[in-house]
CSV table of N, CA and C in Angstrom, one decimal:
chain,number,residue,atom,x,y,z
B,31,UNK,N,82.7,-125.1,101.0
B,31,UNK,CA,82.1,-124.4,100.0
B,31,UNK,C,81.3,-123.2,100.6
B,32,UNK,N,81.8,-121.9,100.2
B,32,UNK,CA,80.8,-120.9,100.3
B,32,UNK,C,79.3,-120.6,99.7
B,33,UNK,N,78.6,-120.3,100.3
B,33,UNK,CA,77.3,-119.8,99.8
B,33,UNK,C,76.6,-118.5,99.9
B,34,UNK,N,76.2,-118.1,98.9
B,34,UNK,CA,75.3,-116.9,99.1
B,34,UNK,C,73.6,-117.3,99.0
B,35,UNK,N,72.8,-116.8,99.7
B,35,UNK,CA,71.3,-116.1,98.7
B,35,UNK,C,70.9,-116.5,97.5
B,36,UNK,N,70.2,-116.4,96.6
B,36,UNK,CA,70.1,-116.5,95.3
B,36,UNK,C,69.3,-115.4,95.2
B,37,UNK,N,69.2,-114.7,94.2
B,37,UNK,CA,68.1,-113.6,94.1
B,37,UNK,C,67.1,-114.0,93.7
B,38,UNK,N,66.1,-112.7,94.1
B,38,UNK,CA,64.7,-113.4,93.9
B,38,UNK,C,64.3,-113.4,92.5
B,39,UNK,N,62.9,-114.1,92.1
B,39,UNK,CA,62.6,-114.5,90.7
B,39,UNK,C,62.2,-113.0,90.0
B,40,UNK,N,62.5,-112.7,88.8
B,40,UNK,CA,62.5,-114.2,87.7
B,40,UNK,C,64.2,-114.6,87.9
B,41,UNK,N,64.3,-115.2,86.5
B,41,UNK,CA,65.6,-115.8,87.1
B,41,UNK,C,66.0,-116.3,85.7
B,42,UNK,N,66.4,-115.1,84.6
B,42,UNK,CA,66.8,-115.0,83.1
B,42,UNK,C,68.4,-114.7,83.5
B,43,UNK,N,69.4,-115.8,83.0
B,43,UNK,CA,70.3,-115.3,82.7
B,43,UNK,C,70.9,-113.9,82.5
B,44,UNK,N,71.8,-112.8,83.1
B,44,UNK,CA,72.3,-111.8,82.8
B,44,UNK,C,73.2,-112.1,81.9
B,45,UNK,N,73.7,-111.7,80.3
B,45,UNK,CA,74.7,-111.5,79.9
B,45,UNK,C,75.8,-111.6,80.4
B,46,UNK,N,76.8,-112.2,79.9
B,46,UNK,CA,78.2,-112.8,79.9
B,46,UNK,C,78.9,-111.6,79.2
B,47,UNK,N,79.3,-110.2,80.3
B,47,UNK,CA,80.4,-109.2,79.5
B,47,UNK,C,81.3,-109.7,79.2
B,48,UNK,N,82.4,-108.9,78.5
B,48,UNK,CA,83.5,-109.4,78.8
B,48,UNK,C,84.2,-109.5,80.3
B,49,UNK,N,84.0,-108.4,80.7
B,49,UNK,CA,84.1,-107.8,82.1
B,49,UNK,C,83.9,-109.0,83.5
B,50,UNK,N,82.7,-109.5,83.4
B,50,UNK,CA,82.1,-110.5,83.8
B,50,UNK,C,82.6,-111.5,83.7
B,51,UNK,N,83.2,-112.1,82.9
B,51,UNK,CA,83.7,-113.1,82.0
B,51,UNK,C,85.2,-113.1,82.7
B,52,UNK,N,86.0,-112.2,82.7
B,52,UNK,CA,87.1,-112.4,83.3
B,52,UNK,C,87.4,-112.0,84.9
B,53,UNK,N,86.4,-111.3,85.2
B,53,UNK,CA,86.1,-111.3,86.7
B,53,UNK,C,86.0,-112.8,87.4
B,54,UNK,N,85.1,-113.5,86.4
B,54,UNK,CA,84.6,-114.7,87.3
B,54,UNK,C,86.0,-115.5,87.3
B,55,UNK,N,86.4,-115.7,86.2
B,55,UNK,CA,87.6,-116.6,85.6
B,55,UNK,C,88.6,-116.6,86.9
B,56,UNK,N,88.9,-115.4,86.7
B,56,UNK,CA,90.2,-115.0,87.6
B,56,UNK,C,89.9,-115.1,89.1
B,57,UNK,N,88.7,-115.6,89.6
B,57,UNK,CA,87.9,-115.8,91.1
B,57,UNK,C,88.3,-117.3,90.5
B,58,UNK,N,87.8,-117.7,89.7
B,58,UNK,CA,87.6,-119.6,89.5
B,58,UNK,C,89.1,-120.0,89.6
B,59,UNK,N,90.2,-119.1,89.3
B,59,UNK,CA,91.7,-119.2,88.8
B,59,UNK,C,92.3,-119.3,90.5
B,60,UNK,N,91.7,-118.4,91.3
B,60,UNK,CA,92.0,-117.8,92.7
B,60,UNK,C,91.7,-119.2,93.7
B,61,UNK,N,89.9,-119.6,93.5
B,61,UNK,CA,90.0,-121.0,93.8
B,61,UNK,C,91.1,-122.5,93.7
B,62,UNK,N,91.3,-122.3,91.9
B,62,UNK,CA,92.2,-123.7,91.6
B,62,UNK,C,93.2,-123.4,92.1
B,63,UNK,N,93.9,-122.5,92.5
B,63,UNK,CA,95.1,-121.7,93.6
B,63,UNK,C,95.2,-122.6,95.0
B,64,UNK,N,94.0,-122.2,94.9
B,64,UNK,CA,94.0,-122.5,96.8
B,64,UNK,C,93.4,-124.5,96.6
B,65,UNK,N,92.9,-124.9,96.0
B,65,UNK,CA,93.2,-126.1,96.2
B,65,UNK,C,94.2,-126.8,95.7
B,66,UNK,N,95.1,-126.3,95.1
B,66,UNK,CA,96.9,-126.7,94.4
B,66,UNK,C,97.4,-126.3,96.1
B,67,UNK,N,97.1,-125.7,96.7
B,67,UNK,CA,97.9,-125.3,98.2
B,67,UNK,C,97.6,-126.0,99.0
B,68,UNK,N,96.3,-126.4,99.0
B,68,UNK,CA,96.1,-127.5,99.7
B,68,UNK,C,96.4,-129.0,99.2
B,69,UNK,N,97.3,-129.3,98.3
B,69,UNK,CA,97.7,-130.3,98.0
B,69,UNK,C,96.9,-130.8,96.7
B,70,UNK,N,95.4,-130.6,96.2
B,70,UNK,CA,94.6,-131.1,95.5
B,70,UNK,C,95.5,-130.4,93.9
B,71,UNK,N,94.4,-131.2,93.2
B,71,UNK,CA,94.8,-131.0,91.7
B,71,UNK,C,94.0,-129.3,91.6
B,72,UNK,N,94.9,-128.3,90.8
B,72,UNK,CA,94.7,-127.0,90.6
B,72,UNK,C,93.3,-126.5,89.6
B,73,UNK,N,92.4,-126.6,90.0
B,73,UNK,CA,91.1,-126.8,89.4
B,73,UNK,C,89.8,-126.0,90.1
B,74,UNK,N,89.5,-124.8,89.4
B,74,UNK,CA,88.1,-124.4,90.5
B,74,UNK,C,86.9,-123.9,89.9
B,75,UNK,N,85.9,-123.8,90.7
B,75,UNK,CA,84.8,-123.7,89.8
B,75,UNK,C,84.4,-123.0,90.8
B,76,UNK,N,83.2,-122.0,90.3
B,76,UNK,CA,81.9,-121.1,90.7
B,76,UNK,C,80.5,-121.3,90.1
B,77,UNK,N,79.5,-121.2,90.7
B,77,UNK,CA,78.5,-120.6,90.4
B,77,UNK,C,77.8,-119.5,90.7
B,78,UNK,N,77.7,-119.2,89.4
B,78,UNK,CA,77.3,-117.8,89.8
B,78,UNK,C,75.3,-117.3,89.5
B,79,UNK,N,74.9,-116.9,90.3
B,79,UNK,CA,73.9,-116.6,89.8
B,79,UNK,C,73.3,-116.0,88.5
B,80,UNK,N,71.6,-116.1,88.9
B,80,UNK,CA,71.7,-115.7,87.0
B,80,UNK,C,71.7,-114.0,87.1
B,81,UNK,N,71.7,-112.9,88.2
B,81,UNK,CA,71.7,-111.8,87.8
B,81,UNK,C,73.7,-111.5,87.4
B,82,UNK,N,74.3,-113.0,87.2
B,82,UNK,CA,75.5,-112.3,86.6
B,82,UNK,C,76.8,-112.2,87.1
B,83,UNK,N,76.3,-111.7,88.7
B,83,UNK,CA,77.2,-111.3,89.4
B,83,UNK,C,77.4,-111.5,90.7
B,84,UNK,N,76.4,-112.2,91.7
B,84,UNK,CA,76.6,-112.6,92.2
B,84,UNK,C,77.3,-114.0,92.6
B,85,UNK,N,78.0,-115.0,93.0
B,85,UNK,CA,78.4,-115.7,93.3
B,85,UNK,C,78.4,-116.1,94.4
B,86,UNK,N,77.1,-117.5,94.3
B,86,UNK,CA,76.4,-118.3,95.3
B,86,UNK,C,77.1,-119.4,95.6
B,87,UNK,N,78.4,-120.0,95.3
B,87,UNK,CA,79.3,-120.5,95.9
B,87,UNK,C,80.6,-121.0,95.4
B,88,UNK,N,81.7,-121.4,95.3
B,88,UNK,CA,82.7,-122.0,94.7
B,88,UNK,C,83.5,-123.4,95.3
B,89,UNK,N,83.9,-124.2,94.4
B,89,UNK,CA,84.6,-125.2,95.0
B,89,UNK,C,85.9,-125.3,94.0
B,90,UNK,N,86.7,-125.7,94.5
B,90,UNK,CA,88.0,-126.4,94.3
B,90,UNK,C,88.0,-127.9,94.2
B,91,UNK,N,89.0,-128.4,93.3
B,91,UNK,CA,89.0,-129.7,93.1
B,91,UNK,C,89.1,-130.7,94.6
B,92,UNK,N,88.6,-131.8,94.2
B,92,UNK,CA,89.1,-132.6,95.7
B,92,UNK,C,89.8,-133.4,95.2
B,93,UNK,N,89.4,-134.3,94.2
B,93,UNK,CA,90.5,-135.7,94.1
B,93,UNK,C,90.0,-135.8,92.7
B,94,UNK,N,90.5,-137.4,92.2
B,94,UNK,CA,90.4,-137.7,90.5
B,94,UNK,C,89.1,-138.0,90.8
B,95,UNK,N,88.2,-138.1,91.3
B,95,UNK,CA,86.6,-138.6,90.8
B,95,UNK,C,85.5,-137.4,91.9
B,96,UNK,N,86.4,-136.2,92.4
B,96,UNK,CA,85.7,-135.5,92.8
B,96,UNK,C,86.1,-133.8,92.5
B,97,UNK,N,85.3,-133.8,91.4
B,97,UNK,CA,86.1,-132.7,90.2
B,97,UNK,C,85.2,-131.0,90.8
B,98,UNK,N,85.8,-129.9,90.9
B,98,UNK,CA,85.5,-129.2,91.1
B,98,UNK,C,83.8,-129.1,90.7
B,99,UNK,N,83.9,-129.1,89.2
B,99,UNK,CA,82.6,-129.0,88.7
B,99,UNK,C,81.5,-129.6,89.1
B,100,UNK,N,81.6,-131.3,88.9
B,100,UNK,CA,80.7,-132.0,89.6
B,100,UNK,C,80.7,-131.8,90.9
B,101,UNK,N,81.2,-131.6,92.0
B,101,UNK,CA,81.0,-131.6,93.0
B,101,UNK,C,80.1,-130.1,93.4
B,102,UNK,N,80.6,-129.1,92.9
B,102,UNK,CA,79.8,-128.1,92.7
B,102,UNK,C,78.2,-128.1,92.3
B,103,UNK,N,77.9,-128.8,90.9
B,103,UNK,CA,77.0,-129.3,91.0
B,103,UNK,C,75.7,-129.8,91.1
B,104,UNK,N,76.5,-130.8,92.4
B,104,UNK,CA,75.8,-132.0,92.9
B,104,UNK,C,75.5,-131.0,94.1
B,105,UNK,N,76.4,-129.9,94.9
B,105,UNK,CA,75.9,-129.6,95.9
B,105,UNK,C,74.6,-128.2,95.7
B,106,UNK,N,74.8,-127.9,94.4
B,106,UNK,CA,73.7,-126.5,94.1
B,106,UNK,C,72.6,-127.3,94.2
B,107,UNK,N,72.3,-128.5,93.4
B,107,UNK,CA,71.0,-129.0,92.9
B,107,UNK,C,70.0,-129.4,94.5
B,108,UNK,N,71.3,-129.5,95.4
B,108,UNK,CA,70.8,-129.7,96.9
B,108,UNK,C,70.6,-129.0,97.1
B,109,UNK,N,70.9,-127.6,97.1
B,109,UNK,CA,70.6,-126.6,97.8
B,109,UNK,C,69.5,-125.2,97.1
B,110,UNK,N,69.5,-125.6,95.9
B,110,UNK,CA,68.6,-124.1,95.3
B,110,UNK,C,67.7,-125.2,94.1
B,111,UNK,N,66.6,-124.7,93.9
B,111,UNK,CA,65.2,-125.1,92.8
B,111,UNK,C,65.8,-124.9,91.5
B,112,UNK,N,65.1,-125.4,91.0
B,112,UNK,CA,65.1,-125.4,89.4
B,112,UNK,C,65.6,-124.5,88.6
B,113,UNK,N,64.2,-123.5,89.0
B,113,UNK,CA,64.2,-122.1,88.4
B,113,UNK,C,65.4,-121.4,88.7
B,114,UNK,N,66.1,-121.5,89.7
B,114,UNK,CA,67.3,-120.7,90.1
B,114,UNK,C,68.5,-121.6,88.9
B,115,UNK,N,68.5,-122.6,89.1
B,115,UNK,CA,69.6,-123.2,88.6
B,115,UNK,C,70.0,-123.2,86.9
B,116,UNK,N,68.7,-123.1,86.5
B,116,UNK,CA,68.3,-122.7,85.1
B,116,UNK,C,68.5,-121.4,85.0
B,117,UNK,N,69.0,-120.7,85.7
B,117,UNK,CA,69.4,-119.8,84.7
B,117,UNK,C,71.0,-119.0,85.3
B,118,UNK,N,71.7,-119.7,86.4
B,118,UNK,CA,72.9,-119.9,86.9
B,118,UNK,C,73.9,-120.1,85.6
B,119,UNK,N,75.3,-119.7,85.9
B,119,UNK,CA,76.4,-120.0,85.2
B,119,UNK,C,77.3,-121.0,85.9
B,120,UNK,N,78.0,-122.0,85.7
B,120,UNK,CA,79.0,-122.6,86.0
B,120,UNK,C,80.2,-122.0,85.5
B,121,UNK,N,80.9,-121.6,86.3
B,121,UNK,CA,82.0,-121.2,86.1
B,121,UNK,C,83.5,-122.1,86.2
B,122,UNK,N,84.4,-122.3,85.1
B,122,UNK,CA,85.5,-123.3,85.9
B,122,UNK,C,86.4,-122.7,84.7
B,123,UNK,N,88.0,-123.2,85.6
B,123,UNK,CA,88.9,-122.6,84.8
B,123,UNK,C,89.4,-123.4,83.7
B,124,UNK,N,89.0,-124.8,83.2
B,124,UNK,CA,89.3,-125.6,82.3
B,124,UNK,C,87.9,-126.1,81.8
B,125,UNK,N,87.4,-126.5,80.6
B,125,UNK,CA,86.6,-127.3,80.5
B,125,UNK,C,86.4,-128.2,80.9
B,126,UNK,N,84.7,-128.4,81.3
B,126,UNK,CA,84.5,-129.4,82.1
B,126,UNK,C,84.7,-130.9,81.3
B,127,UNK,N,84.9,-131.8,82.3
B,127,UNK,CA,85.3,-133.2,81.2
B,127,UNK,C,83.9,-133.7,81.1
B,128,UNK,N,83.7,-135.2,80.4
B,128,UNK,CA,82.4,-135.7,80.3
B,128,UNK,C,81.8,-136.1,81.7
B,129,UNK,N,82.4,-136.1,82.4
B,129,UNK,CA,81.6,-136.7,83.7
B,129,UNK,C,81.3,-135.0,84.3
B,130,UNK,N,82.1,-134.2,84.4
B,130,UNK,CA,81.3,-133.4,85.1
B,130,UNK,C,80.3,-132.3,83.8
B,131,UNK,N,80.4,-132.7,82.9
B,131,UNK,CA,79.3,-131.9,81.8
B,131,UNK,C,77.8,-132.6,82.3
B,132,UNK,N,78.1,-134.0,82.2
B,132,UNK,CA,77.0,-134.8,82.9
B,132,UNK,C,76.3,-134.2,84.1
B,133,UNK,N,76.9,-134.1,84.9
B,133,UNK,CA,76.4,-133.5,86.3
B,133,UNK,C,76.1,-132.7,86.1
B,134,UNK,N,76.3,-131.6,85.7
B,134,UNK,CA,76.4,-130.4,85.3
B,134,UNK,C,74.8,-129.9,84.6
B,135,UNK,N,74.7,-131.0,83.2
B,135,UNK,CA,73.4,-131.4,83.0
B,135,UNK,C,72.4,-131.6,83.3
B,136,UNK,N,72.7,-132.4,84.2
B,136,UNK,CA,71.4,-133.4,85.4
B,136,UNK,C,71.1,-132.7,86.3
B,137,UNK,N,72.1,-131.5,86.7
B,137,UNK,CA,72.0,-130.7,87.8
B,137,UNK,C,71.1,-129.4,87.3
B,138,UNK,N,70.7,-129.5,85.7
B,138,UNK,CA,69.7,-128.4,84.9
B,138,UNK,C,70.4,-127.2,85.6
B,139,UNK,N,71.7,-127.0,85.3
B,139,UNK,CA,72.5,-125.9,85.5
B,139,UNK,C,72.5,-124.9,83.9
B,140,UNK,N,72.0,-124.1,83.5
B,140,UNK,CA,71.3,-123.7,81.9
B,140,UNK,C,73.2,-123.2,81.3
B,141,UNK,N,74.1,-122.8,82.0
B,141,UNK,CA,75.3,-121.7,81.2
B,141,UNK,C,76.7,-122.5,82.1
B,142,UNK,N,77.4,-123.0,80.7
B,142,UNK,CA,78.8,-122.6,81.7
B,142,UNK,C,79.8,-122.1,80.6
B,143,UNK,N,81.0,-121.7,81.8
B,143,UNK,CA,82.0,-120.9,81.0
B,143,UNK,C,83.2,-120.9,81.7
B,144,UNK,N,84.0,-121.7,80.6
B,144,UNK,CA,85.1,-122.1,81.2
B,144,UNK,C,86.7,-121.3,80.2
B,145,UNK,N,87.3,-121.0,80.6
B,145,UNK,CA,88.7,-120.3,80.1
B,145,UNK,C,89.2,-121.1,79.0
B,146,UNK,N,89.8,-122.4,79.2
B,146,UNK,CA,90.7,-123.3,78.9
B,146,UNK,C,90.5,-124.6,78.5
B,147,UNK,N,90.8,-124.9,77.4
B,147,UNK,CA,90.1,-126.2,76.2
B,147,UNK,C,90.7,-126.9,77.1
B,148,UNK,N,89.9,-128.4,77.0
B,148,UNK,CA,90.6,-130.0,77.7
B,148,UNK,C,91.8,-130.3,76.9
B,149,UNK,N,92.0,-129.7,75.7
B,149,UNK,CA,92.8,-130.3,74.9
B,149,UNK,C,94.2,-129.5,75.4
B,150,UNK,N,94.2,-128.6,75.8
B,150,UNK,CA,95.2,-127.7,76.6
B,150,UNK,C,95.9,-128.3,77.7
B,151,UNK,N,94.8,-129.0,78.2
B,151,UNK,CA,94.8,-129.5,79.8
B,151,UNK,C,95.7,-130.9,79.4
B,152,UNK,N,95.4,-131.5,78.5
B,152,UNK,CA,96.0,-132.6,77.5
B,152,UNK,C,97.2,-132.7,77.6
B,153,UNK,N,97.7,-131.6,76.8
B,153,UNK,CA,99.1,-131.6,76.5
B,153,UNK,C,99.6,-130.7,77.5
B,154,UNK,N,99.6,-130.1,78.7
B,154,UNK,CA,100.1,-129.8,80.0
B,154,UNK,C,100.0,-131.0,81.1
B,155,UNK,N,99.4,-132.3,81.2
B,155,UNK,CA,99.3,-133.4,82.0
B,155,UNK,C,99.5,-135.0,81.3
B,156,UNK,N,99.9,-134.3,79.9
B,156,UNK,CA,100.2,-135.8,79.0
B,156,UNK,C,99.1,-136.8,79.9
B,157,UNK,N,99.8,-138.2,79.7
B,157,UNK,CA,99.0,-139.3,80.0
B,157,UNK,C,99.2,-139.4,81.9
B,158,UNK,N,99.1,-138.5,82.3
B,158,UNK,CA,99.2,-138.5,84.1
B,158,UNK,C,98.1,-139.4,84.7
B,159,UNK,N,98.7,-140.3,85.7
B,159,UNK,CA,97.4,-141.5,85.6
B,159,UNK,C,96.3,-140.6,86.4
B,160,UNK,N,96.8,-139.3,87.0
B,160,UNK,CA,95.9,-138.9,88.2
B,160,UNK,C,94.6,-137.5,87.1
B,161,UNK,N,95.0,-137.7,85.8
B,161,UNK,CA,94.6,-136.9,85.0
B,161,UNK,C,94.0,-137.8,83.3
B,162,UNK,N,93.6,-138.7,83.9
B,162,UNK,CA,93.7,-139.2,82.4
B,162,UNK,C,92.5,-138.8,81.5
B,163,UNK,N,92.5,-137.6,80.9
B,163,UNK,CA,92.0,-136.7,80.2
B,163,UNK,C,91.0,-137.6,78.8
B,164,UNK,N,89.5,-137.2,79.2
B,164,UNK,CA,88.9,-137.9,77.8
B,164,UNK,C,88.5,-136.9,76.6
B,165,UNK,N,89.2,-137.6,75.3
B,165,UNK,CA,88.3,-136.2,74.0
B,165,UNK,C,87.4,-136.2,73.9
B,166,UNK,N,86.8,-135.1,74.9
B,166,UNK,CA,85.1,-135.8,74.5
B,166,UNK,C,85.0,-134.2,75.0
B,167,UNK,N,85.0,-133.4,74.3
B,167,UNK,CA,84.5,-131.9,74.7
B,167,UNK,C,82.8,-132.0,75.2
B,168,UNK,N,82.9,-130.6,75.9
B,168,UNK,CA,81.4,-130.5,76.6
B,168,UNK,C,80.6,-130.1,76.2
B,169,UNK,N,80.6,-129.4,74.7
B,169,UNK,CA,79.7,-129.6,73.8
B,169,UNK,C,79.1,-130.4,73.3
B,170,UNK,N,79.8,-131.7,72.6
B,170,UNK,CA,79.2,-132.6,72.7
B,170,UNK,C,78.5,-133.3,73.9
B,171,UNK,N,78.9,-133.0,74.7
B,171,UNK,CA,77.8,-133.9,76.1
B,171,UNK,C,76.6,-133.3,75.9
B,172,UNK,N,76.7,-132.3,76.2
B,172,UNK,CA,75.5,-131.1,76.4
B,172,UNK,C,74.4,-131.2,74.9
B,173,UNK,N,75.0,-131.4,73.8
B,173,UNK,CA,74.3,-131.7,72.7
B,173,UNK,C,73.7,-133.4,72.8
B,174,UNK,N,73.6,-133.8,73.3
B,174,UNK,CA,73.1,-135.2,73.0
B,174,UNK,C,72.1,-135.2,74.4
B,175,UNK,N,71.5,-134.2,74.8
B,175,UNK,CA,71.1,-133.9,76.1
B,175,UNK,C,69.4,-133.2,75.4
B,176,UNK,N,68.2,-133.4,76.1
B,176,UNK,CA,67.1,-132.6,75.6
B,176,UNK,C,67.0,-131.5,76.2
B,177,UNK,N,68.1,-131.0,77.0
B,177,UNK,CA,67.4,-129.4,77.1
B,177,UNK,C,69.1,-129.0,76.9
B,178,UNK,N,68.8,-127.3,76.5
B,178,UNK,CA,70.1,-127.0,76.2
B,178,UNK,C,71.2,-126.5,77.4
B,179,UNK,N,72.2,-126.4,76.6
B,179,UNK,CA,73.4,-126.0,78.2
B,179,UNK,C,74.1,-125.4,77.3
B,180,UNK,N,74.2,-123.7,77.3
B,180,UNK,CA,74.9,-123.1,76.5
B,180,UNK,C,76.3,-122.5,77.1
B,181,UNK,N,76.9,-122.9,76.2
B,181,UNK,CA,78.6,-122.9,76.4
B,181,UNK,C,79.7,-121.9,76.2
B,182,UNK,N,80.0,-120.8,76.7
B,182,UNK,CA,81.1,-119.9,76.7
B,182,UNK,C,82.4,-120.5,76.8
B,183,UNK,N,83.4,-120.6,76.0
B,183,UNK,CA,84.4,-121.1,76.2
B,183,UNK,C,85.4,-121.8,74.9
B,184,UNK,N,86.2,-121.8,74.9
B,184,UNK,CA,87.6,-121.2,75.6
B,184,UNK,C,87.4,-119.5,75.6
B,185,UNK,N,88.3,-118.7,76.4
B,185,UNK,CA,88.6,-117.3,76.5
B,185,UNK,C,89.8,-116.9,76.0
B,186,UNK,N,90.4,-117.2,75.2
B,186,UNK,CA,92.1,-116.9,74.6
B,186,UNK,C,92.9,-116.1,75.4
B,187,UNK,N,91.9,-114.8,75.8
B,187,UNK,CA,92.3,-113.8,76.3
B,187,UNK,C,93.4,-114.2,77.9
B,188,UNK,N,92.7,-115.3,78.1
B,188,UNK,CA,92.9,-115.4,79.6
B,188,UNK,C,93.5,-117.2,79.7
B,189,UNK,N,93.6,-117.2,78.6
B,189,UNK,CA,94.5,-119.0,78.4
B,189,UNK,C,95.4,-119.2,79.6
B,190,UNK,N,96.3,-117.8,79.1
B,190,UNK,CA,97.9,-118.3,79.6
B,190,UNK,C,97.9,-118.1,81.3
B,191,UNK,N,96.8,-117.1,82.1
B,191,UNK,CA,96.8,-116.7,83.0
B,191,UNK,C,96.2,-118.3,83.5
B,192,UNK,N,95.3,-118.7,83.3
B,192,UNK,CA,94.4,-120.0,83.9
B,192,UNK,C,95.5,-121.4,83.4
B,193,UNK,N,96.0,-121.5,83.1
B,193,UNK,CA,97.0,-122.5,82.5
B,193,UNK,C,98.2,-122.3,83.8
B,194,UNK,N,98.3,-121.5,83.9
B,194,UNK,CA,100.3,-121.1,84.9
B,194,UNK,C,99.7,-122.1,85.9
B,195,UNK,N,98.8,-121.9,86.6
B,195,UNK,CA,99.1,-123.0,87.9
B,195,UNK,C,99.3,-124.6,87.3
B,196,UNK,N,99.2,-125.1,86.5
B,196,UNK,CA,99.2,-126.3,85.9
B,196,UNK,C,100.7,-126.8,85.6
B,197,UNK,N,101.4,-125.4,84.7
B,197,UNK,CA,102.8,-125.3,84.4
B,197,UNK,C,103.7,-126.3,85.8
B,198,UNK,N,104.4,-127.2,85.4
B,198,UNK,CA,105.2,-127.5,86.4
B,198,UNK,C,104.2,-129.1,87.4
B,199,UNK,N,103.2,-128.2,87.8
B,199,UNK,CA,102.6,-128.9,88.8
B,199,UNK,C,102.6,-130.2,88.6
B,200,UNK,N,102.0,-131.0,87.5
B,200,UNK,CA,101.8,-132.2,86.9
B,200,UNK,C,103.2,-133.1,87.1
B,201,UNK,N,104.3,-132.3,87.0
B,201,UNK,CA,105.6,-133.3,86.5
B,201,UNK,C,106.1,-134.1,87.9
B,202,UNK,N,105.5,-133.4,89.2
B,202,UNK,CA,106.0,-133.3,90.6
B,202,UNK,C,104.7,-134.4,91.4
B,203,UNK,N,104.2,-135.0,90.1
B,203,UNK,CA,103.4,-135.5,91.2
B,203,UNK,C,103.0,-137.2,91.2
């Protein structure tokens, strides 16, 4: 996992451009790349600081119970305070499932923003035992939660791009 710095306080969220928005994606897209090459399931995630634009570290998937997101995470909440984390973006190329929304939560991570509905992810990995996909969007996680976690996501624009590494991969494995 790479890491950057965090900038210094305060520590308000910067706006989600569009710009921004597809910059990160297509970095999150570049990650789930490189851990499909290293044999892992095609899945990546960033976080990004809250001025927006920097990006304080990324991970790629490791295995079925060690998901880009959560493991991401679980390693910020180690490494950066509150105040930074609150106002951080999660970045990943699929929505997060209910276990990593959880983490995600617990880790008082305040933004994420993901490209590609679970329900996408669904019907590209059918019933795959190494994917077995829950309906349980991450809005609802995050709503049954007392502090809020606000949600960007799906990106239409950028579906088909964050989806191709998935294409195929699933059937071969």
């Amino acid at each position: 996992m790479q890491d950057t710095a965090p900038p210094s306080p305060p520590f308000p969220a910067a706006p989600l451009t569009p710009e921004r928005i597809a910059r990160h994606l297509l970095r999150a897209d570049a990650v789930a790349r490189r851990a499909m090459d290293a044999g892992r399931h095609p899945f990546g995630a960033l976080l990004v600081a809250p001025d927006g634009d920097t990006v304080l570290a990324e991970q790629g998937n490791i295995d079925t119970v060690n998901h880009a997101e959560s493991t991401l995470a679980r390693e910020a909440v180690a490494r950066w305070p509150a105040d930074v984390l609150s106002g951080c973006t999660l970045v990943t190329t699929f929505e997060p499932c209910a276990m990593c929304a959880g983490t995600i939560y617990w880790a008082g991570i305040g933004r994420v923003l993901y490209g590609a509905e679970e329900s996408a992810l669904r019907a590209l990995t059918g019933s795959h035992p190494e994917n077995p996909t829950l309906d349980l969007p991450c809005r609802e996680v995050f709503a049954r939660g007392q502090r809020a976690v606000e949600v960007t996501g799906p990106v239409p624009a950028l579906r088909a791009a964050l989806i191709a590494a998935h294409q195929g991969f699933w059937e071969h494995r």
